[in-house]
Tab-separated table of C-alpha atoms and ligand atoms in Angstrom:
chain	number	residue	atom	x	y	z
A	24	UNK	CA	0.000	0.000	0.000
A	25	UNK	CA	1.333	3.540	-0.487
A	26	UNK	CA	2.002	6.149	2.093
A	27	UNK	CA	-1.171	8.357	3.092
A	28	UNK	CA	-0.936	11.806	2.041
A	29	UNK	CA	-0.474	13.973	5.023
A	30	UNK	CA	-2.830	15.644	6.681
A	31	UNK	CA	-4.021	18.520	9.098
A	32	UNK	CA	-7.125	18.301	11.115
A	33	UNK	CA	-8.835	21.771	10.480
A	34	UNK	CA	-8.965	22.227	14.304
A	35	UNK	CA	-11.305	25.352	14.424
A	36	UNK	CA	-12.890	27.916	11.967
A	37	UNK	CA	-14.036	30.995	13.819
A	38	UNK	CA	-15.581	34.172	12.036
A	39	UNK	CA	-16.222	38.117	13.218
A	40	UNK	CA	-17.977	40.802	11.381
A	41	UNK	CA	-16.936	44.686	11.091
A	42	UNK	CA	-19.140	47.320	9.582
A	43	UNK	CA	-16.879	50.469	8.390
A	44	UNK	CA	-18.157	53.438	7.124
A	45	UNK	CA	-17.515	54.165	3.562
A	46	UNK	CA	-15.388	57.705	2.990
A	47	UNK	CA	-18.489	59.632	1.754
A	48	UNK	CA	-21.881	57.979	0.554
A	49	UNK	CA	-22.150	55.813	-2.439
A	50	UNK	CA	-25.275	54.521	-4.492
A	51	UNK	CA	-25.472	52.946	-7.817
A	52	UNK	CA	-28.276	52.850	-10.188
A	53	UNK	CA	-30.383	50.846	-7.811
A	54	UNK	CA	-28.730	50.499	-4.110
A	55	UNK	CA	-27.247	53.508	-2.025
A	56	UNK	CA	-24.693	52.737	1.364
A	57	UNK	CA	-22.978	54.504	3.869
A	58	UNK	CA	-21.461	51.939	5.370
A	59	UNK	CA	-20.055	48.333	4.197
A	60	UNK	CA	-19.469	44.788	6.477
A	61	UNK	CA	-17.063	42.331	5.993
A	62	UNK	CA	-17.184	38.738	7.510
A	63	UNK	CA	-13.805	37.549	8.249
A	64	UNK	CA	-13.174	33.983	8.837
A	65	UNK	CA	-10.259	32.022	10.007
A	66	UNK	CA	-9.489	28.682	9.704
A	67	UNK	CA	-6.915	26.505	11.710
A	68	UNK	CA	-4.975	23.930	11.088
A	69	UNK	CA	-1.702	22.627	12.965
A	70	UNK	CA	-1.457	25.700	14.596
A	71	UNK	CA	-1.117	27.680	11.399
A	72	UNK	CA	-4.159	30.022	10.475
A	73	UNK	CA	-6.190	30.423	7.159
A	74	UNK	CA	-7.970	34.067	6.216
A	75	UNK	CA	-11.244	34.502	4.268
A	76	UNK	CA	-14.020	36.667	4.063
A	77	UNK	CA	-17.162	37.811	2.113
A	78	UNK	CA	-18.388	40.928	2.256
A	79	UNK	CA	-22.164	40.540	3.612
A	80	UNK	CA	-24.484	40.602	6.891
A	81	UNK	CA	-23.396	40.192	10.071
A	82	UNK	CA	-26.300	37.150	10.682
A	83	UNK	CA	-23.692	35.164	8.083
A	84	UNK	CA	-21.235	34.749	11.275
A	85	UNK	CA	-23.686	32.926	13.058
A	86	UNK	CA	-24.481	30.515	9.638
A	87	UNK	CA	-20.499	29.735	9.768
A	88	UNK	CA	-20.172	29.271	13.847
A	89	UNK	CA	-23.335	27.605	14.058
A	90	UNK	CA	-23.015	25.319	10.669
A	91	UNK	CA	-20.124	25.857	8.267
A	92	UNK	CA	-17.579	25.463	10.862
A	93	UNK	CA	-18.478	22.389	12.451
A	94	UNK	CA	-19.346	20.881	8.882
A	95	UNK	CA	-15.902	20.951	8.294
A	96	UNK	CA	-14.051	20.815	11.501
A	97	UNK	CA	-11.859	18.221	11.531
A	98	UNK	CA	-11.941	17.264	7.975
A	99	UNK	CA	-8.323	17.119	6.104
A	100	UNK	CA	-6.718	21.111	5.502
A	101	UNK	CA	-6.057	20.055	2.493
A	102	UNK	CA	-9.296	18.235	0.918
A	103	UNK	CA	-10.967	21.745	0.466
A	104	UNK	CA	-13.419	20.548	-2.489
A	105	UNK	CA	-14.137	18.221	0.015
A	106	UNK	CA	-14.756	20.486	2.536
A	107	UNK	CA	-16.889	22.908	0.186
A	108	UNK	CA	-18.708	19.857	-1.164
A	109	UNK	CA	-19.864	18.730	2.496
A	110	UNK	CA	-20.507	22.972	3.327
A	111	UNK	CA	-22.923	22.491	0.143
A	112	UNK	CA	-24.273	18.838	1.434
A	113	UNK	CA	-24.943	21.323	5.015
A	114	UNK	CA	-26.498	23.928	3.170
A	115	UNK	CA	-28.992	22.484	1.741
A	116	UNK	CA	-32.347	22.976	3.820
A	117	UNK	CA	-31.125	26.736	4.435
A	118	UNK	CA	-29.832	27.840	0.824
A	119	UNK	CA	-27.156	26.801	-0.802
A	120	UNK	CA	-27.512	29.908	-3.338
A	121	UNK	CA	-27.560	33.759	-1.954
A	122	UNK	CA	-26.327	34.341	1.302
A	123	UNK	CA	-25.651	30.527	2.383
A	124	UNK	CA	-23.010	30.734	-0.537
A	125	UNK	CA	-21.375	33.781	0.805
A	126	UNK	CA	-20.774	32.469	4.292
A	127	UNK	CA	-19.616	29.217	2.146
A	128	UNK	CA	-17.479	31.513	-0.123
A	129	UNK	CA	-15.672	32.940	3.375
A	130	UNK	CA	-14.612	29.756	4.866
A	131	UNK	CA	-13.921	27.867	1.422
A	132	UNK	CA	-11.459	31.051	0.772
A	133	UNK	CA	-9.866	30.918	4.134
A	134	UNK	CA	-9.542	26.957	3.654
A	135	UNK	CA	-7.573	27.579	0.370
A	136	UNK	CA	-5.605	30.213	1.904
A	137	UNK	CA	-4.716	27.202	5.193
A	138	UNK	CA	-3.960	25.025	3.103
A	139	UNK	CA	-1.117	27.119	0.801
A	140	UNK	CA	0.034	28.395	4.269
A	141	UNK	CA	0.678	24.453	5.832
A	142	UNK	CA	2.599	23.756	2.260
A	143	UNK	CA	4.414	27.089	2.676
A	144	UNK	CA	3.312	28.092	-1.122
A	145	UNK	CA	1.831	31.603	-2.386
A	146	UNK	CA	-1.997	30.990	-2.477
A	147	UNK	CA	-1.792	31.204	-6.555
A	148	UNK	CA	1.208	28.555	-6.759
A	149	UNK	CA	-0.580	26.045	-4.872
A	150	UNK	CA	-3.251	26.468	-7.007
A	151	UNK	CA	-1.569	26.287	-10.167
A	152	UNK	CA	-0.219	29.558	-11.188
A	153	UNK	CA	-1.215	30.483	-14.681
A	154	UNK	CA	0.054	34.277	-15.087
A	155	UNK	CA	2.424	36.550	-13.211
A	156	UNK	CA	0.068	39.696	-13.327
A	157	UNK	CA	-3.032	40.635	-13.300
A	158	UNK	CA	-4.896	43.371	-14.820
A	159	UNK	CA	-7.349	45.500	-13.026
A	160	UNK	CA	-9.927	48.019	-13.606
A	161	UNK	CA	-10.588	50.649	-11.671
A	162	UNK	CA	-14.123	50.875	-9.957
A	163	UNK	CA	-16.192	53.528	-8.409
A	164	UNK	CA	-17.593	56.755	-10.157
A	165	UNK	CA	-20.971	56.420	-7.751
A	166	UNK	CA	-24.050	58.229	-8.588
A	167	UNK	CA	-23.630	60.189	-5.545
A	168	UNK	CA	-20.453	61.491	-6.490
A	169	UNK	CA	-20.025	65.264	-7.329
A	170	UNK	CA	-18.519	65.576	-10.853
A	171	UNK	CA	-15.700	67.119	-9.068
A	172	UNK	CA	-15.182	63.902	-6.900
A	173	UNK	CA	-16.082	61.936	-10.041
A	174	UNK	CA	-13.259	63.315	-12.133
A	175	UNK	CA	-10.654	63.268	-9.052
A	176	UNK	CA	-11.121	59.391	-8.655
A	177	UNK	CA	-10.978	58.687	-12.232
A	178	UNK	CA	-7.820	60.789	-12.770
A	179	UNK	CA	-6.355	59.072	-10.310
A	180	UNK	CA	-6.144	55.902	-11.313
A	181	UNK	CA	-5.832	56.803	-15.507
A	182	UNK	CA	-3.584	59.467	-14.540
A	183	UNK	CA	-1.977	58.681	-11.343
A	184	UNK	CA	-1.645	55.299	-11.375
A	185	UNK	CA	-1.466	54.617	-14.847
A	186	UNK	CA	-4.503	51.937	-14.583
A	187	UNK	CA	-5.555	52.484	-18.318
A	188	UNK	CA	-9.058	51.274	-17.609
A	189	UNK	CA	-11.965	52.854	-15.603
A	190	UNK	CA	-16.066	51.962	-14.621
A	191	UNK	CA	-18.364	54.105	-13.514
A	192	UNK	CA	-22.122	53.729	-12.276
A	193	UNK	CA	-24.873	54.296	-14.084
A	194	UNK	CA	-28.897	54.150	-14.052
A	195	UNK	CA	-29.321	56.712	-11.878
A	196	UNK	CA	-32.121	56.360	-9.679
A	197	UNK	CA	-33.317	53.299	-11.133
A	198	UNK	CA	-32.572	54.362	-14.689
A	199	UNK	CA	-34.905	57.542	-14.078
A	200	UNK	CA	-32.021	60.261	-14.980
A	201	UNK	CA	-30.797	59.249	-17.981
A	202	UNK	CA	-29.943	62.276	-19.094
A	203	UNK	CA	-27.127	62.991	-15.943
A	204	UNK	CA	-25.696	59.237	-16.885
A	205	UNK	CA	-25.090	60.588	-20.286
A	206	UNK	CA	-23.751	63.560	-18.878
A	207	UNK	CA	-21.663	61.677	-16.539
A	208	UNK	CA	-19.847	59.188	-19.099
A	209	UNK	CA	-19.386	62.134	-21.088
A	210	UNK	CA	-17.255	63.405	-18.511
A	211	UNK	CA	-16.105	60.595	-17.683
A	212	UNK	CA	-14.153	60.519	-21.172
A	213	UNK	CA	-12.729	63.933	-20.384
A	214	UNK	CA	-11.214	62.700	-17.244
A	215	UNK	CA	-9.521	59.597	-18.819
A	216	UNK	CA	-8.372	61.180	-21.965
A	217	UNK	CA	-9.204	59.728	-25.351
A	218	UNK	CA	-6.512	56.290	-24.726
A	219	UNK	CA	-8.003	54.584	-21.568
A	220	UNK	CA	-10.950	52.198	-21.576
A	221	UNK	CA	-14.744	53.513	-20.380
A	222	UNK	CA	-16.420	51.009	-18.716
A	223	UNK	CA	-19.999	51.537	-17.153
A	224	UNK	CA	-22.597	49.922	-15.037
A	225	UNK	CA	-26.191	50.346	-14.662
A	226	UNK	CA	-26.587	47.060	-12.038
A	227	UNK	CA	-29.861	46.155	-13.832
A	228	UNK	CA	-31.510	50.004	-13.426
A	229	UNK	CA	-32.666	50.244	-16.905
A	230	UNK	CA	-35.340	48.093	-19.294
A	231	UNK	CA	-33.447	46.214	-22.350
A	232	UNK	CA	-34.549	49.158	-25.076
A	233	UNK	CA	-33.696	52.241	-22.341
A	234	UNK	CA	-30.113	50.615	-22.175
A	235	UNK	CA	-30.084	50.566	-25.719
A	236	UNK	CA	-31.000	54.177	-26.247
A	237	UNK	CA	-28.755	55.750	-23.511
A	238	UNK	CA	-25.807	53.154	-25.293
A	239	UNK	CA	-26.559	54.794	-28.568
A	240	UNK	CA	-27.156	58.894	-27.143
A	241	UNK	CA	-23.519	58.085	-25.623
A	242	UNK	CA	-21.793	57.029	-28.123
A	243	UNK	CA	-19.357	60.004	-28.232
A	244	UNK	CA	-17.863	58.704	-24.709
A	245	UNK	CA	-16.835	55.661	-26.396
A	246	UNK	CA	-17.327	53.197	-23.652
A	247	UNK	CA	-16.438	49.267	-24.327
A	248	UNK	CA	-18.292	47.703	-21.322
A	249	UNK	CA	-21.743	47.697	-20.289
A	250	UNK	CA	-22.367	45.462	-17.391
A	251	UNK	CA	-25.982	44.717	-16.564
A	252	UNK	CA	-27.787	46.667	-18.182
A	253	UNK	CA	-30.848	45.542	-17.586
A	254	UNK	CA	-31.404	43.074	-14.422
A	255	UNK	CA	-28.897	39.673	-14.349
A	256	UNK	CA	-31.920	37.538	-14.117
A	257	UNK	CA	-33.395	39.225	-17.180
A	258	UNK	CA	-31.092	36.709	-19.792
A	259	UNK	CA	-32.840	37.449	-22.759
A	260	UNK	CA	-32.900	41.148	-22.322
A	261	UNK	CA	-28.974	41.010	-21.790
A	262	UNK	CA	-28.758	39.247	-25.134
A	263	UNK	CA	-30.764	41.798	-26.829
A	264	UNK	CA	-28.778	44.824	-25.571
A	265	UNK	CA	-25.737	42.021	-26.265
A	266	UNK	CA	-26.669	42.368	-30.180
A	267	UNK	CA	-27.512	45.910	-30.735
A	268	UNK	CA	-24.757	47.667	-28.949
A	269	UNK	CA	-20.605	47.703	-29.784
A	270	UNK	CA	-19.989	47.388	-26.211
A	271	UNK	CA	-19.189	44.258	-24.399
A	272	UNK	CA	-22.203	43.065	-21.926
A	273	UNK	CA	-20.982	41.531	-18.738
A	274	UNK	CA	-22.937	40.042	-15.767
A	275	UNK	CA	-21.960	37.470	-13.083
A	276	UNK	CA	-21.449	39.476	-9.795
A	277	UNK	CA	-24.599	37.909	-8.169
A	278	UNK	CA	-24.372	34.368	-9.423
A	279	UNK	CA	-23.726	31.537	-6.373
A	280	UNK	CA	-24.216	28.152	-8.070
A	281	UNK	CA	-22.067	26.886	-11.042
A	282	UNK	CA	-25.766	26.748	-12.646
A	283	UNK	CA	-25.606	30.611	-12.918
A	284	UNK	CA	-23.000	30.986	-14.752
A	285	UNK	CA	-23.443	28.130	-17.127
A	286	UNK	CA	-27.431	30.058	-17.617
A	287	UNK	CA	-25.909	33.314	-17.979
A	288	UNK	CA	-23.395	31.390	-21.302
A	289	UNK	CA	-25.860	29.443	-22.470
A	290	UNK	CA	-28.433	32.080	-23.032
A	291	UNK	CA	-25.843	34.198	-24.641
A	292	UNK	CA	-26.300	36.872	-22.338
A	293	UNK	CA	-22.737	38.254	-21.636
A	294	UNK	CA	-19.885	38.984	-23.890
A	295	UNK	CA	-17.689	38.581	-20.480
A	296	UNK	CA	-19.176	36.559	-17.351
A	297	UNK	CA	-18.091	37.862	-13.953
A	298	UNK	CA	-18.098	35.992	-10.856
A	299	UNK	CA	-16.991	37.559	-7.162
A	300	UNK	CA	-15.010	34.919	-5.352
A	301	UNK	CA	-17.007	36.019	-1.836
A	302	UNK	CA	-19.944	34.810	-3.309
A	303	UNK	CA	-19.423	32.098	-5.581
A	304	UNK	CA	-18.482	29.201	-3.542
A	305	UNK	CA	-15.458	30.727	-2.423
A	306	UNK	CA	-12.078	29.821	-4.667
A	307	UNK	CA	-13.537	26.181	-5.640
A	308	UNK	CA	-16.476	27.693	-6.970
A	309	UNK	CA	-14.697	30.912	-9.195
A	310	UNK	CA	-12.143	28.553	-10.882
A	311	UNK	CA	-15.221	26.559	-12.102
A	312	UNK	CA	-16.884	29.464	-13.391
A	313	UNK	CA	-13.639	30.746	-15.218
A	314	UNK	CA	-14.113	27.266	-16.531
A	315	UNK	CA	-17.496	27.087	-17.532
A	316	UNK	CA	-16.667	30.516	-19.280
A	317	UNK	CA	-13.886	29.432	-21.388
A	318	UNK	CA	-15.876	26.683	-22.420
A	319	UNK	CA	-18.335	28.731	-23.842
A	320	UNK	CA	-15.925	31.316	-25.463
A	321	UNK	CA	-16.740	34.306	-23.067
A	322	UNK	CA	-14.201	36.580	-21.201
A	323	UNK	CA	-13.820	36.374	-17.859
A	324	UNK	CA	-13.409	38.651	-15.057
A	325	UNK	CA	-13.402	39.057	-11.109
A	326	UNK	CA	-15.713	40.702	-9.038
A	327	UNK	CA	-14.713	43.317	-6.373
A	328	UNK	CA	-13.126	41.964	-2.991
A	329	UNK	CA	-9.608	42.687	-4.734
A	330	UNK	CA	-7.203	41.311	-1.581
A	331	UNK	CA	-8.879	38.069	-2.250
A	332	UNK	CA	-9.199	37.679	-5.717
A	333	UNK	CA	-5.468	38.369	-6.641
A	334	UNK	CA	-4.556	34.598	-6.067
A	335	UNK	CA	-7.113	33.233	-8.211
A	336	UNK	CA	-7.031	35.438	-10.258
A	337	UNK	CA	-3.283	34.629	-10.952
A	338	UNK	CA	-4.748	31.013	-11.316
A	339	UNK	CA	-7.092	31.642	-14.007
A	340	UNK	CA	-5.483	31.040	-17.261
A	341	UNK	CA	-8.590	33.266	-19.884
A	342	UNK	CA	-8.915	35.983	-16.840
A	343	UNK	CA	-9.577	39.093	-18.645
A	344	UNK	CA	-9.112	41.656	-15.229
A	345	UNK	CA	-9.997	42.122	-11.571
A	346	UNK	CA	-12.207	44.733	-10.249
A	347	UNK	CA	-10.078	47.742	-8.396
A	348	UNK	CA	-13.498	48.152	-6.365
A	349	UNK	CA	-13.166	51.858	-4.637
A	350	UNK	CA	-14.826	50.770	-1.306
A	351	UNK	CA	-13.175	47.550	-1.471
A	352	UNK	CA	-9.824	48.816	-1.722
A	353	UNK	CA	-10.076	51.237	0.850
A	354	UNK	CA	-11.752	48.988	3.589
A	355	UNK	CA	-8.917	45.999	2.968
A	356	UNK	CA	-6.316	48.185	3.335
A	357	UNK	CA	-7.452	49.390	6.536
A	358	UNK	CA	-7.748	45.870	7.605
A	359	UNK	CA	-4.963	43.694	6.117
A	360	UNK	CA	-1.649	43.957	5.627
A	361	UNK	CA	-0.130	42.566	2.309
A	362	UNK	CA	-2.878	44.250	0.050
A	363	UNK	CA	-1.493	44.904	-3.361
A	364	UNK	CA	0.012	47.735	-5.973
A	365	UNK	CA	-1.845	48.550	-8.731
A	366	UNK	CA	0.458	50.965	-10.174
A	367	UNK	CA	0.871	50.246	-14.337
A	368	UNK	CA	-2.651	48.261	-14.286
A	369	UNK	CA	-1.650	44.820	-12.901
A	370	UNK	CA	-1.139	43.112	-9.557
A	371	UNK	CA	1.149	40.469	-9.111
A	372	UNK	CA	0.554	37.962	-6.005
A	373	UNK	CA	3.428	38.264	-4.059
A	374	UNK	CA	5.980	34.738	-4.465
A	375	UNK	CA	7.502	35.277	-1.247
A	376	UNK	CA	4.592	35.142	1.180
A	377	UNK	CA	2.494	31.949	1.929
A	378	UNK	CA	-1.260	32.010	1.219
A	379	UNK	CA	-3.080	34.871	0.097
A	380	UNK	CA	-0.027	37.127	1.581
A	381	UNK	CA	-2.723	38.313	3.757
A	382	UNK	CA	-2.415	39.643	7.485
A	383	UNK	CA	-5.367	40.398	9.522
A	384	UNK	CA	-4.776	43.181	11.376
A	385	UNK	CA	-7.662	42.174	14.296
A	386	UNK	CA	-6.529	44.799	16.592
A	387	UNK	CA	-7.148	48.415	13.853
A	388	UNK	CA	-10.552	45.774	12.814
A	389	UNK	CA	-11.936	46.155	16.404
A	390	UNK	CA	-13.394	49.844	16.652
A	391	UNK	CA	-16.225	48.180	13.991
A	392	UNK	CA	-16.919	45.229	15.075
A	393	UNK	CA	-20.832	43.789	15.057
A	394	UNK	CA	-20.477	39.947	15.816
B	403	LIG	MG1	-21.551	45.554	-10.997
């Protein structure tokens, strides 16, 4: 008989919440915040310690004390599709899609990030490193932002950090203004300069024909990336503003179950799927959506939570970029050390640190703590 392989008892897998205000209010074309909570999990092993999270509710701490963690307490560090597989198996009477996936996403991140850490590998090695760099996009522009503010952020990353790439928000008030989003991506251009890319998203504010017509009356700002549109769930109005605009269509950010994503392709909604590694089923569940997307010819690209995403990222061989999400950026770098430079456009996952690089600073996370 051959050896065993070896193995580490996950001993414990603990989570906290912390709600942080955001640096001035933000809204898109159909949710506003003032405030955003991460759910930070961590995951032992052999005395060495494993860091996820997911950006949700509070009541998700609870789902992972109360379910996720004993599910997989005690189960092999390093049999993580295991591990999500029996989270899933758990989840089932409560809801494996939605929220039940986020909390799943959290540990199923931190059990990746345990696992590189026991081998002493970068997160992105262990999991078969497919790229040195990745590019990113720059994300904000809210609907609440001044044009002032507006122009400042966008500058700053085209100009200041030589991202060459930008997305701003859209659909104002539920696609009721659409003469100030026109406005807006005009302006937009004029910050960025004639070179960089325009992205924008309406997060499902406007009907299929509206995003049509507001695609068409700006046309001058030259933008290559309209993501929803019209609602995700809405798959045949995404492939109708798919085939009468020159823009790319993407959607993905609120799929949880592989099924989503293979709907979303199927239908031939989205020129370029997107999946968020908080929400998908953690880093099991966004490498099998890249998949699923390069099997159906699509472009790829990761949702928000950048601190996270950079390992997989670097794992995911058709990745077209990472979202530089504003809020995102701001609230991991108050909280973690080992967050990353986008200076030129890319990131590169650090080769030198184990895991995700990550470092949870607990005690600057305690001020806004909520469970
Ligand atoms: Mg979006």
């Amino acid at each position: 008989m051959s050896a065993q392989a070896p193995t580490a008892p996950i001993a414990s897998v603990t989570a906290s919440a912390y709600t942080i205000p955001t640096d001035e209010p933000e809204g898109d074309g159909t949710f506003a915040w003032d405030s955003t909570t991460i759910v930070v999990v961590q995951a032992e092993a052999a005395g060495t310690t494993g860091l996820g999270y997911t950006y949700g509710p509070s009541a998700l701490v609870g789902l992972i004390s109360d379910l996720l963690g004993p599910t997989v307490r005690g189960r092999d560090a390093f049999a993580v599709p295991a591990c999500a597989e029996a989270m899933a198996r758990a989840l089932r009477n409560v809801g494996q899609a939605g929220a039940g996936a986020y909390a799943a996403s959290a540990v199923d991140c931190a059990l990746w990030d345990l696992a590189a850490r026991l081998a002493d590998l970068p997160l992105h090695q262990l999991l078969g490193a497919a790229r040195d760099e990745v590019p990113v996009y720059g994300s904000g522009g809210f609907t609440t932002y001044t044009y002032e503010r507006l122009t400042e952020q966008l500058t700053g990353w085209v100009l200041g950090e030589h991202i060459p790439r930008a997305k701003i928000k859209i659909g104002q008030d539920r696609g009721t203004d659409e003469e100030r989003d026109i406005e807006r991506m005009l302006i937009a251009r004029e910050a960025i300069g004639p070179d960089a890319e325009l992205f924008v998203d309406a997060n499902g504010a406007y009907t299929p024909k509206q995003a049509v017509r507001v695609a068409q009356a700006a046309r001058e700002a030259g933008f290559t990336w309209f993501e929803e549109p019209v609602s995700s769930e809405n798959l045949t109005g995404l492939r109708f503003v798919r085939e009468s605009i020159a823009a790319d269509v993407a959607a993905g950010e609120y799929g949880t179950r592989l099924v989503d994503f293979e709907r979303l392709c199927a239908s031939g909604a989205v020129d370029c799927l997107q999946a968020d590694v908080t929400r998908c089923g953690g880093i099991t569940g966004w490498l099998r959506a890249a998949a699923v997307a390069a099997a159906h010819g699509v472009g790829f690209s990761g949702h928000c939570a950048p601190a996270i995403s950079a390992a997989p990222a670097a794992a995911a061989p058709t990745l077209r970029h990472l979202e530089w999400f504003h809020d995102h950026v701001r609230l991991e770098g108050m909280l973690f050390d080992g967050t990353l430079d986008p200076e030129g456009g890319t990131i590169s996952p650090s080769t030198e640190r184990p895991g995700n690089g990550l470092t949870f600073r607990s005690a600057d996370a305690e001020p806004y703590r909520v469970a």
